[in-house]
PDB file of N, CA and C in Angstrom:
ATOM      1  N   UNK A   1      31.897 -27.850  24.975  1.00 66.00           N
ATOM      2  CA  UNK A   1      30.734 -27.016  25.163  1.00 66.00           C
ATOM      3  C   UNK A   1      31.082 -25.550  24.937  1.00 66.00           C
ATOM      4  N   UNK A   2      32.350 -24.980  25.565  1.00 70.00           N
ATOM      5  CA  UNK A   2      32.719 -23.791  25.354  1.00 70.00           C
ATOM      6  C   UNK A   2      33.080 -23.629  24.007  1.00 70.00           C
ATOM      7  N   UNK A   3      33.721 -24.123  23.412  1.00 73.00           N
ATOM      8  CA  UNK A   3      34.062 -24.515  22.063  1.00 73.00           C
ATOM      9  C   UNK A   3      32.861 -24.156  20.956  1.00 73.00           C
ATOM     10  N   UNK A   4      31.765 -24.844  21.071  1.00 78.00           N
ATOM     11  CA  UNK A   4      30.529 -24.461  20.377  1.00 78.00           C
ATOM     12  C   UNK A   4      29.655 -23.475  20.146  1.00 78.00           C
ATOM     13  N   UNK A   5      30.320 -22.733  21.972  1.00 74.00           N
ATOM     14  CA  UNK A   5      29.530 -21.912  22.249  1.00 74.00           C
ATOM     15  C   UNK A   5      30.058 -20.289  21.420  1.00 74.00           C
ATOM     16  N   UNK A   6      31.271 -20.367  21.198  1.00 81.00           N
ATOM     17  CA  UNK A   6      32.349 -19.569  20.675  1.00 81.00           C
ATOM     18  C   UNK A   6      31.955 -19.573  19.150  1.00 81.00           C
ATOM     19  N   UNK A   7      31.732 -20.650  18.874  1.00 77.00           N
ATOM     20  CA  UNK A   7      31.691 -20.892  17.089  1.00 77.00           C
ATOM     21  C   UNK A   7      30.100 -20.478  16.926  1.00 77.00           C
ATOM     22  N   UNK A   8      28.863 -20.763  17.725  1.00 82.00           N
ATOM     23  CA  UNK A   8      27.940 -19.953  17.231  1.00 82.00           C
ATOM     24  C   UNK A   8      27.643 -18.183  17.322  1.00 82.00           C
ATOM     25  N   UNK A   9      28.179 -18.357  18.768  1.00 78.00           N
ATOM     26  CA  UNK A   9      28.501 -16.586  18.751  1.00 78.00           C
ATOM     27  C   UNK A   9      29.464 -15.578  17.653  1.00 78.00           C
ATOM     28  N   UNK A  10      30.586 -16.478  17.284  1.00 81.00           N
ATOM     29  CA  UNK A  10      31.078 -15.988  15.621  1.00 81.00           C
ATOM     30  C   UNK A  10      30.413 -15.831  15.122  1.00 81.00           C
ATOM     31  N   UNK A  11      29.650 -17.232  14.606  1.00 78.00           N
ATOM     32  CA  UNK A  11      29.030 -17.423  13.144  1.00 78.00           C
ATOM     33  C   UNK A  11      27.564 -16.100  13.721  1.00 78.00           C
ATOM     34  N   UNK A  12      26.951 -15.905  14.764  1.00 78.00           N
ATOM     35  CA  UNK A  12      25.693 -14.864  14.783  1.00 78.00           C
ATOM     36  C   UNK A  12      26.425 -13.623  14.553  1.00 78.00           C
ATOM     37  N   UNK A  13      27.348 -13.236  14.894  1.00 70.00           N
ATOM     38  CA  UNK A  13      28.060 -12.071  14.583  1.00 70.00           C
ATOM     39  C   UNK A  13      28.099 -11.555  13.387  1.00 70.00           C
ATOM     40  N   UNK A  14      28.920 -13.005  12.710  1.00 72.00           N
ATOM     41  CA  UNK A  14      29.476 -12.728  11.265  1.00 72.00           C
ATOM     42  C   UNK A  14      27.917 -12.553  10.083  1.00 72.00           C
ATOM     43  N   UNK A  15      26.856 -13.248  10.691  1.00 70.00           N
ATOM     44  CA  UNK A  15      25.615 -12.926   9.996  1.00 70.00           C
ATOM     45  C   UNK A  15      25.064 -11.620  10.744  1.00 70.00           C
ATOM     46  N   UNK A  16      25.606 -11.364  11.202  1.00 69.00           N
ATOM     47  CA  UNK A  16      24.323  -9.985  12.118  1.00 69.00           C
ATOM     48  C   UNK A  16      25.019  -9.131  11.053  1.00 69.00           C
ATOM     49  N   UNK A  17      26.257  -8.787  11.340  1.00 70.00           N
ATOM     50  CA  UNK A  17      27.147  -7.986  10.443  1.00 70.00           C
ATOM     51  C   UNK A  17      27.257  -7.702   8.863  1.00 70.00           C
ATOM     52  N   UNK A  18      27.057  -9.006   8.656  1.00 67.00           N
ATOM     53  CA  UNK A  18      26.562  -9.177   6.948  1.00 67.00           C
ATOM     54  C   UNK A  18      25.090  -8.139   6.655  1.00 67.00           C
ATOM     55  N   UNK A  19      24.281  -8.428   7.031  1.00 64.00           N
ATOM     56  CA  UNK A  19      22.940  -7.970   7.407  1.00 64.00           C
ATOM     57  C   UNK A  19      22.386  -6.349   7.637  1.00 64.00           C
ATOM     58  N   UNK A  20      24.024  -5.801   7.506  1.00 61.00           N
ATOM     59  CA  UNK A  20      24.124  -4.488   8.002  1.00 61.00           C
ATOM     60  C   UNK A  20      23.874  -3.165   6.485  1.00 61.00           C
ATOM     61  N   UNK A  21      23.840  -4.202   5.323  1.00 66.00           N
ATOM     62  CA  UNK A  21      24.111  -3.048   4.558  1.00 66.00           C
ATOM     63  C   UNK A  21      22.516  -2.540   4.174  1.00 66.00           C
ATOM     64  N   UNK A  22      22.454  -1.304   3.581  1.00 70.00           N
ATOM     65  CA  UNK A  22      21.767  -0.169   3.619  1.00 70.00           C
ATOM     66  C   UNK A  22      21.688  -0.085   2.129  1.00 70.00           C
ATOM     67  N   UNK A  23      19.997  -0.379   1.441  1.00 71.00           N
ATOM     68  CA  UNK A  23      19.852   0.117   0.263  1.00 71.00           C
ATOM     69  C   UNK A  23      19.263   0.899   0.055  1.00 71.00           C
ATOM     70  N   UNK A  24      19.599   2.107  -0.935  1.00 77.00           N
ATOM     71  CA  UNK A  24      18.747   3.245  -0.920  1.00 77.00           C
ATOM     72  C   UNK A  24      17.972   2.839  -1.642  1.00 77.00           C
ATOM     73  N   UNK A  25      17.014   3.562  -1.176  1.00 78.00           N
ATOM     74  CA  UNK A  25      15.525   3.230  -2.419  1.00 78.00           C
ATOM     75  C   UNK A  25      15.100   4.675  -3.081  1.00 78.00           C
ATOM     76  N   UNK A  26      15.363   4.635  -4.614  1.00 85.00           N
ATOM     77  CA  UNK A  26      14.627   5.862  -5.150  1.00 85.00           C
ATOM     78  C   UNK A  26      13.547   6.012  -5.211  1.00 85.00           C
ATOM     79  N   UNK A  27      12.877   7.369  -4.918  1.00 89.00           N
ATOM     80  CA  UNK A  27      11.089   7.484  -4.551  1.00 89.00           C
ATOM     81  C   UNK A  27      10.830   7.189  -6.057  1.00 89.00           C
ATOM     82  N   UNK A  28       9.525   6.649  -5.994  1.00 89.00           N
ATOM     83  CA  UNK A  28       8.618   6.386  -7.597  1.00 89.00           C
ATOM     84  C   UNK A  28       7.858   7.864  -7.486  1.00 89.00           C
ATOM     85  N   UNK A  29       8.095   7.595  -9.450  1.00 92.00           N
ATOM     86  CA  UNK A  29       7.777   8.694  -9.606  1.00 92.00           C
ATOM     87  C   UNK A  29       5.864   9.049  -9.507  1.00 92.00           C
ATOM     88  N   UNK A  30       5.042   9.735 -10.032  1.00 92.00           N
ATOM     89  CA  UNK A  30       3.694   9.563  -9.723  1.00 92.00           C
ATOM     90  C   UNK A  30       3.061   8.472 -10.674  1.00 92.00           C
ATOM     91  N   UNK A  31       4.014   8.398 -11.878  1.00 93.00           N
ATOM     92  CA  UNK A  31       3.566   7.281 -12.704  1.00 93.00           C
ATOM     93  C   UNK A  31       4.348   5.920 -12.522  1.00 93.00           C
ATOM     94  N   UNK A  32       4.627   5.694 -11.512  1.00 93.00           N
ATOM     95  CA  UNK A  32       5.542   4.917 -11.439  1.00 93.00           C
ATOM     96  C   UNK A  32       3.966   4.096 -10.491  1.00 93.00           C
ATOM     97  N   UNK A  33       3.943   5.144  -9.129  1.00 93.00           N
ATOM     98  CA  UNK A  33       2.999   4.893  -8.324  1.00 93.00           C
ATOM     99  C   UNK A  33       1.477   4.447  -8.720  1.00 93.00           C
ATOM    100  N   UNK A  34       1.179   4.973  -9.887  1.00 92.00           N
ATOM    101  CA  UNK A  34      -0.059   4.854 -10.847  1.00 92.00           C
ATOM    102  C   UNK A  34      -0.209   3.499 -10.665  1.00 92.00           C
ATOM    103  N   UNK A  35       0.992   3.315 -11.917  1.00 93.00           N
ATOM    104  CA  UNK A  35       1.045   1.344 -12.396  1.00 93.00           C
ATOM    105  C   UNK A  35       1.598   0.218 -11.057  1.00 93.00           C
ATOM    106  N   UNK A  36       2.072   0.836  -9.837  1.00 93.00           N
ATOM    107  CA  UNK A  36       1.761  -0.360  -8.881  1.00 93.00           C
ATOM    108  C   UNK A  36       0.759  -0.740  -8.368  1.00 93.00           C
ATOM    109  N   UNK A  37      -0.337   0.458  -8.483  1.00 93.00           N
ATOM    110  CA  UNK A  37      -1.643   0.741  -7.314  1.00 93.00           C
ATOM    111  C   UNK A  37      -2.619  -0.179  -8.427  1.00 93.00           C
ATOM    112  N   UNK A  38      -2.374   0.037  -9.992  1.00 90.00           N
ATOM    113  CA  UNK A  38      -3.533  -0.861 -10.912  1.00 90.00           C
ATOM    114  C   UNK A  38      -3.659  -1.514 -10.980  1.00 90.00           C
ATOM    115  N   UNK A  39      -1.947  -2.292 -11.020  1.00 92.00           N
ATOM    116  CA  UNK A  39      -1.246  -3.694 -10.729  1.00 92.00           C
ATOM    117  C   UNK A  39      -1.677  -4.396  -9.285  1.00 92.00           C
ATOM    118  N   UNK A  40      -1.548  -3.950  -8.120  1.00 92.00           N
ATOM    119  CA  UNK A  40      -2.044  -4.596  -7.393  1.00 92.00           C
ATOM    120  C   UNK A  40      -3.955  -4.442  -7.376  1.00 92.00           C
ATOM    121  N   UNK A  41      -4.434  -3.508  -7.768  1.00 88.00           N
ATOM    122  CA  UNK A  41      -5.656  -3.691  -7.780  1.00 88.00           C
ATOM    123  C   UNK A  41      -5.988  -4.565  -8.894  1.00 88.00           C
ATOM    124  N   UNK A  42      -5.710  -5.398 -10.307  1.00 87.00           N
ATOM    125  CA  UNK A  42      -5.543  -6.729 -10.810  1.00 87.00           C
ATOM    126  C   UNK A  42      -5.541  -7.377 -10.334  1.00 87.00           C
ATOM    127  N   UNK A  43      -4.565  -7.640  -9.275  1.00 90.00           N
ATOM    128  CA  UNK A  43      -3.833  -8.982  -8.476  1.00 90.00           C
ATOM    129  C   UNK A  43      -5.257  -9.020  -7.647  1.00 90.00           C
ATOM    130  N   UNK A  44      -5.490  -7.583  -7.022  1.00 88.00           N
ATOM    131  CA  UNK A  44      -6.782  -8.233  -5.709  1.00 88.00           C
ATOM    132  C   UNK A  44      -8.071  -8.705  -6.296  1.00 88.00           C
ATOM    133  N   UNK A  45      -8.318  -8.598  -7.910  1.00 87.00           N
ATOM    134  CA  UNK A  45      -9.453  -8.802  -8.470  1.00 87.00           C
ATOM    135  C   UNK A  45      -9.843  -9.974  -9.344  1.00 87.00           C
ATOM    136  N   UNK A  46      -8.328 -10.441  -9.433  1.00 89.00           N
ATOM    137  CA  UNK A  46      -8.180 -11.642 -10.341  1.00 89.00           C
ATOM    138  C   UNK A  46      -8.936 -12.847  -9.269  1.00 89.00           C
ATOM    139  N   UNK A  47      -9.616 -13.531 -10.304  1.00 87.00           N
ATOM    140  CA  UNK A  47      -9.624 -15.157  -9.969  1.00 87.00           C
ATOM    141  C   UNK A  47      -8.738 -16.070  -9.432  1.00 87.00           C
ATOM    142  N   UNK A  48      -8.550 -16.234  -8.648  1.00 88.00           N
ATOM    143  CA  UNK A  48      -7.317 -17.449  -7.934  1.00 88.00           C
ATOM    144  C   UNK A  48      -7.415 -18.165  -8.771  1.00 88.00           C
ATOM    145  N   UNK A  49      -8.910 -18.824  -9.089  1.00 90.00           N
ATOM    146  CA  UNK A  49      -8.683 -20.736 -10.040  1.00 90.00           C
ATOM    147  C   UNK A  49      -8.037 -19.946 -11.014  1.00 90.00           C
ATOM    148  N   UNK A  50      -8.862 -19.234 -12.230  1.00 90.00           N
ATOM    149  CA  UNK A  50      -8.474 -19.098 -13.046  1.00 90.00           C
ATOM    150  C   UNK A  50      -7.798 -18.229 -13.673  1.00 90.00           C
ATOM    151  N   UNK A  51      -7.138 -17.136 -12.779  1.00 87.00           N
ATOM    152  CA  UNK A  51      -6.216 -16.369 -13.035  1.00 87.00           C
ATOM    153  C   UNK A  51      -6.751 -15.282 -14.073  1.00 87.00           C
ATOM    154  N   UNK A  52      -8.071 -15.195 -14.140  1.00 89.00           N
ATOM    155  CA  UNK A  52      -8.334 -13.659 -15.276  1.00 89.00           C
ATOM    156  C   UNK A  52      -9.402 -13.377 -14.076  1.00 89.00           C
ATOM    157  N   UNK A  53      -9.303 -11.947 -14.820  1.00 85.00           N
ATOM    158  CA  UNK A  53     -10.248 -10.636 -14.653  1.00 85.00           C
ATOM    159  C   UNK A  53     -11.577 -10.929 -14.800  1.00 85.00           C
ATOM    160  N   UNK A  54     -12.719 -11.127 -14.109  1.00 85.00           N
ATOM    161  CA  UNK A  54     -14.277 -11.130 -14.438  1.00 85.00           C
ATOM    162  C   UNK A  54     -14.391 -10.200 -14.828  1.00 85.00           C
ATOM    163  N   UNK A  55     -14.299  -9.290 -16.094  1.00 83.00           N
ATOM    164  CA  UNK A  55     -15.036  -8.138 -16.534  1.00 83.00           C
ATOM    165  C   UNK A  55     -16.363  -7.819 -16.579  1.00 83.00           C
ATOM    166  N   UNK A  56     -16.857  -9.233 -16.942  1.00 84.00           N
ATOM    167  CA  UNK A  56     -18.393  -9.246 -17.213  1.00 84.00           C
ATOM    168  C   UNK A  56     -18.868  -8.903 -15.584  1.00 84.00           C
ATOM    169  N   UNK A  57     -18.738  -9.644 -14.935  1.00 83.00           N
ATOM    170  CA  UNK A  57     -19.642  -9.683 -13.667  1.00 83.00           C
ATOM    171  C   UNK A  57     -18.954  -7.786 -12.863  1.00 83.00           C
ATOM    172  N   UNK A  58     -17.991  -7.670 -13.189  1.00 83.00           N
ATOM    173  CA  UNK A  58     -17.634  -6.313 -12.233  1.00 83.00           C
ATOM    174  C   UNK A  58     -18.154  -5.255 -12.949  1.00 83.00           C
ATOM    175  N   UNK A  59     -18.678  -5.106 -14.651  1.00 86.00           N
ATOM    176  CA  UNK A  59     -19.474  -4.284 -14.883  1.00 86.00           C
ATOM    177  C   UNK A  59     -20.910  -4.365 -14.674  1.00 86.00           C
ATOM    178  N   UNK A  60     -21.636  -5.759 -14.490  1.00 88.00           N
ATOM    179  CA  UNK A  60     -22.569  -5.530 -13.950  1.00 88.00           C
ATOM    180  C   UNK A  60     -23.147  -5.177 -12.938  1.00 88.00           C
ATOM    181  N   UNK A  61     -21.987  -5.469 -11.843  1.00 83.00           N
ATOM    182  CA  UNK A  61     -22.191  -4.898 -10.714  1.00 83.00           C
ATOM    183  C   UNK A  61     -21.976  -3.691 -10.351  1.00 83.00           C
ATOM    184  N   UNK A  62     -21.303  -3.176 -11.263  1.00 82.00           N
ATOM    185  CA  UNK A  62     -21.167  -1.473 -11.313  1.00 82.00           C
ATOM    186  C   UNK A  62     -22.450  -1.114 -11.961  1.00 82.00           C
ATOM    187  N   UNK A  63     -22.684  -1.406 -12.391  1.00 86.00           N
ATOM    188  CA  UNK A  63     -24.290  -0.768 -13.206  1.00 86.00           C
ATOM    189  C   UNK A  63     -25.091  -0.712 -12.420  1.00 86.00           C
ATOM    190  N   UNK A  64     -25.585  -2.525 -11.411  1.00 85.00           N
ATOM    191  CA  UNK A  64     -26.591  -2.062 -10.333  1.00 85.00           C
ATOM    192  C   UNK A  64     -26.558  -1.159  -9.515  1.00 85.00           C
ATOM    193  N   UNK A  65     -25.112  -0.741  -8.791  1.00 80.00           N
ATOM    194  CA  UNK A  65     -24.595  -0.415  -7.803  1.00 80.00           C
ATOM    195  C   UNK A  65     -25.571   1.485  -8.217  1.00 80.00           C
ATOM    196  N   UNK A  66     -24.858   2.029  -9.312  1.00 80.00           N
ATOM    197  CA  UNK A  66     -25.089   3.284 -10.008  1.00 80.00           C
ATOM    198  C   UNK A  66     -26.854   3.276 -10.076  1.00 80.00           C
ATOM    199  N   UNK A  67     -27.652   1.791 -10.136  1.00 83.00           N
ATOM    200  CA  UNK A  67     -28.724   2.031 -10.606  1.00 83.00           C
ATOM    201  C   UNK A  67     -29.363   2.266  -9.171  1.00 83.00           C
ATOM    202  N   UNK A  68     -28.785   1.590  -7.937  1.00 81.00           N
ATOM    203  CA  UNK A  68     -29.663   1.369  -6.895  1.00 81.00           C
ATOM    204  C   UNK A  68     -29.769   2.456  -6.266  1.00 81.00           C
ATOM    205  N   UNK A  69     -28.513   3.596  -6.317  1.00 73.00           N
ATOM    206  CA  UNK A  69     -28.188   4.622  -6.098  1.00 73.00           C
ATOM    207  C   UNK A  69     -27.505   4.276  -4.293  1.00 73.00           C
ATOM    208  N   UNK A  70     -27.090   3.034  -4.354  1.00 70.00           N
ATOM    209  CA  UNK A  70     -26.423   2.969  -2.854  1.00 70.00           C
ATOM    210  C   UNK A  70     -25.089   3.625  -2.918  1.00 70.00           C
ATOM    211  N   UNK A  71     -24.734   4.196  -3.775  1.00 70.00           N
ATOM    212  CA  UNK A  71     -23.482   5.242  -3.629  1.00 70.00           C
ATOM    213  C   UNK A  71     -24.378   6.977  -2.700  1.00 70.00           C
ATOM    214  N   UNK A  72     -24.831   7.229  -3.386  1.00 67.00           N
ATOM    215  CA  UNK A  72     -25.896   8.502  -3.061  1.00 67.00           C
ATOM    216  C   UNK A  72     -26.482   8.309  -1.452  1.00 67.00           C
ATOM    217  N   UNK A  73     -26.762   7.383  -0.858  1.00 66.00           N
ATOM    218  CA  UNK A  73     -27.691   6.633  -0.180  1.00 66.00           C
ATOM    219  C   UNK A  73     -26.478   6.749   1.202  1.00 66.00           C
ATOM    220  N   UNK A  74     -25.227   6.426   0.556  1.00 64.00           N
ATOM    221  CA  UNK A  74     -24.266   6.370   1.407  1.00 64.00           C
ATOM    222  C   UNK A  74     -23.733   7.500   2.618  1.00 64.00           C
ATOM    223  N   UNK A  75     -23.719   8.392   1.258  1.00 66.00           N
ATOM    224  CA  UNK A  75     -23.614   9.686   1.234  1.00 66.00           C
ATOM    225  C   UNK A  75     -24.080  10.946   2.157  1.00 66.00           C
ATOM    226  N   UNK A  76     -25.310  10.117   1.860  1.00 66.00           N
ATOM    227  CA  UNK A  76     -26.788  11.066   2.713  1.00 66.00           C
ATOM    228  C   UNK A  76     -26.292  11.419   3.754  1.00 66.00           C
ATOM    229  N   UNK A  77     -25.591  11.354   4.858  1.00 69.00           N
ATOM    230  CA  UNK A  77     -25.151  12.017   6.129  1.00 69.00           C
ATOM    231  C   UNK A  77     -24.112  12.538   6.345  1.00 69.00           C
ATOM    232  N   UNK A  78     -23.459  13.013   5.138  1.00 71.00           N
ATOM    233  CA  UNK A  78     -22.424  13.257   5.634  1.00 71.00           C
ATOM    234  C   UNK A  78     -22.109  14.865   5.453  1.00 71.00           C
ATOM    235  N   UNK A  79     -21.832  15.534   5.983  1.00 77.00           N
ATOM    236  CA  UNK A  79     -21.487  17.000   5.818  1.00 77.00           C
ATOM    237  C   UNK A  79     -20.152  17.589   6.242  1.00 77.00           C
ATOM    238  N   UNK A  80     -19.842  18.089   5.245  1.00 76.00           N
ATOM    239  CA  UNK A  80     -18.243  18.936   5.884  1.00 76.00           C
ATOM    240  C   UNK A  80     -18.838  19.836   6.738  1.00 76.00           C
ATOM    241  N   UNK A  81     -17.616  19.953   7.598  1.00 78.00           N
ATOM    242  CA  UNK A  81     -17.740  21.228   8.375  1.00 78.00           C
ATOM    243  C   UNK A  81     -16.228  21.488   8.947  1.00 78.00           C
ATOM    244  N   UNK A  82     -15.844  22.521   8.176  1.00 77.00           N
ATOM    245  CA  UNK A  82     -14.599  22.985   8.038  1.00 77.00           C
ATOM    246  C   UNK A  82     -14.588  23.760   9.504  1.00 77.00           C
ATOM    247  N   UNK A  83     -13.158  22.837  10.064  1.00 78.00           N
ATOM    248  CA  UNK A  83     -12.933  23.154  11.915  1.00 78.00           C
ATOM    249  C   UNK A  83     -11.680  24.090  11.746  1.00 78.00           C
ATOM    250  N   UNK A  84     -11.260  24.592  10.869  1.00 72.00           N
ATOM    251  CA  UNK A  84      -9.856  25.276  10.757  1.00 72.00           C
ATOM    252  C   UNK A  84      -9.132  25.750  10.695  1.00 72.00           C
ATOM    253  N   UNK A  85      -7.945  26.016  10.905  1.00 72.00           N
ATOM    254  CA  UNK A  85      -8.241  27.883  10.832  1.00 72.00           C
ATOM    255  C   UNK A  85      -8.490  28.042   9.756  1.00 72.00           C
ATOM    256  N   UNK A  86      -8.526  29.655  10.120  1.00 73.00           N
ATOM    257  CA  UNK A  86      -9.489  30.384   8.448  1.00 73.00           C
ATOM    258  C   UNK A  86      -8.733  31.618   8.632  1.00 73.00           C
ATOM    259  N   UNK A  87      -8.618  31.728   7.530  1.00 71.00           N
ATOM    260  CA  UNK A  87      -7.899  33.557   7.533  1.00 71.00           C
ATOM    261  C   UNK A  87      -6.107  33.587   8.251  1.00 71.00           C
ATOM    262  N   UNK A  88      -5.616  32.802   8.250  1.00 70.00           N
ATOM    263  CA  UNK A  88      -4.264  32.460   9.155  1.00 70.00           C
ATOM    264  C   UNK A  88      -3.717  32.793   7.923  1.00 70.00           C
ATOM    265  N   UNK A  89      -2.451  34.088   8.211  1.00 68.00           N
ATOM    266  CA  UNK A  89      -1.734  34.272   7.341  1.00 68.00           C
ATOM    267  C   UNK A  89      -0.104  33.406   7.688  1.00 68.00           C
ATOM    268  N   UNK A  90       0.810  34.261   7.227  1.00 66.00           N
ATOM    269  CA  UNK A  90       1.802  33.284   7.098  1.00 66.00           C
ATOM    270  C   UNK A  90       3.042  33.436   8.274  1.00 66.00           C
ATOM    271  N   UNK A  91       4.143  33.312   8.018  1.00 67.00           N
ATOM    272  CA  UNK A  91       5.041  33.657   9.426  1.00 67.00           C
ATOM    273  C   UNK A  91       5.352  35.391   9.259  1.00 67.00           C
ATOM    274  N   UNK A  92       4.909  36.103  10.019  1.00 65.00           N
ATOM    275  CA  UNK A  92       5.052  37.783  10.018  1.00 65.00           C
ATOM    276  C   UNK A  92       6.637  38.310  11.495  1.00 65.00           C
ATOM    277  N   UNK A  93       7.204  39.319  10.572  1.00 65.00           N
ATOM    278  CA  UNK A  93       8.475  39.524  11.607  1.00 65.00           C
ATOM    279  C   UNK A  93       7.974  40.410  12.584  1.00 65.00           C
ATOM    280  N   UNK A  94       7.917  41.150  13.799  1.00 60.00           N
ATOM    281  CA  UNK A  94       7.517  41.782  14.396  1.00 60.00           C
ATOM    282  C   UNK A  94       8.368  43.762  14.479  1.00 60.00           C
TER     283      UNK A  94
END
């Protein structure tokens, strides 16, 4: 029992330890960021069965959308109102 108990506490060690290394990741560049964001917006738009793009049906529905004016409609309440400072200059020495 002690025996076993020794050989899994190694073996979690020897994997915890493995587990330890550190990859840097280089930032993407803005076009880098472009083509993941299009790419996954494909992936979220594609057809599961059939694996393509409805073009037809997502421009028609962009057309009603523009015709019904529920973009505009959306809109209707909303107003900035700038809370912030204003006129704040920068760090000054005394």
């Amino acid at each position: 029992m002690k025996k076993s108990f020794i050989y899994i506490f190694i073996a979690t060690l020897f994997v915890l330890s493995s587990c330890n290394e550190k990859t840097e990741h280089k930032p993407f560049t803005k076009a880098e960021r472009i083509a993941k964001m299009a790419e996954q917006e494909a992936k979220m738009t594609r057809n599961p069965y059939t694996g393509e793009i409805p073009r037809e049906s997502l421009y028609e529905i962009r057309k009603e959308i523009i015709k019904s004016g529920r973009i505009a409609e959306s809109r209707a309440g909303d107003e900035w109102v700038a809370r912030g400072p204003n006129n704040v200059g920068g760090r000054t020495r005394a």
